[in-house]
Coordinates of C-alpha atoms in Angstrom, one line a residue:
M1 CA 11.6 -55.7 -94.8
V2 CA 12.6 -59.2 -93.7
P3 CA 15.4 -61.0 -95.7
P4 CA 14.0 -63.9 -97.7
D5 CA 16.5 -66.5 -96.4
W6 CA 15.2 -66.3 -92.7
E7 CA 13.3 -69.1 -91.2
P8 CA 9.5 -68.5 -91.8
I9 CA 8.6 -68.5 -88.1
Y10 CA 11.3 -65.9 -87.3
A11 CA 10.5 -63.8 -90.4
A12 CA 6.8 -63.8 -89.4
L13 CA 7.7 -62.7 -85.8
V14 CA 10.0 -59.9 -87.0
Q15 CA 7.3 -58.7 -89.4
E16 CA 4.7 -58.7 -86.6
W17 CA 7.1 -56.7 -84.3
L18 CA 7.9 -54.2 -87.0
N19 CA 4.2 -53.7 -87.8
A20 CA 3.5 -53.1 -84.0
G21 CA 6.4 -50.6 -83.8
R22 CA 8.5 -52.8 -81.5
R23 CA 12.2 -52.9 -81.4
V24 CA 13.8 -55.8 -83.4
P25 CA 17.1 -57.4 -82.6
G26 CA 19.8 -56.7 -85.2
R27 CA 18.1 -53.4 -86.3
H28 CA 19.3 -49.9 -85.6
D29 CA 17.6 -48.5 -82.5
E30 CA 18.1 -44.7 -82.3
E31 CA 16.7 -44.5 -78.8
W32 CA 19.2 -47.1 -77.5
A33 CA 22.1 -45.4 -79.4
I34 CA 21.3 -42.1 -77.6
L35 CA 21.1 -43.8 -74.2
A36 CA 24.4 -45.7 -74.8
R37 CA 26.2 -42.5 -75.7
R38 CA 25.4 -40.9 -72.3
C39 CA 27.9 -41.0 -69.5
P40 CA 26.8 -43.5 -66.8
R41 CA 28.1 -41.3 -64.0
P42 CA 27.3 -37.7 -63.1
Q43 CA 30.1 -35.4 -64.1
P44 CA 31.7 -33.3 -61.2

């Protein structure tokens, strides 16, 4: 759901992205959280 105080053009874009299953800035993204928790270098 889009907060009612957002600019209409941004609110419409966010709703379109949500309906299409796309990631939306400012929303929790579990896939990104999993990737960010991984160590960037191989462990010895």
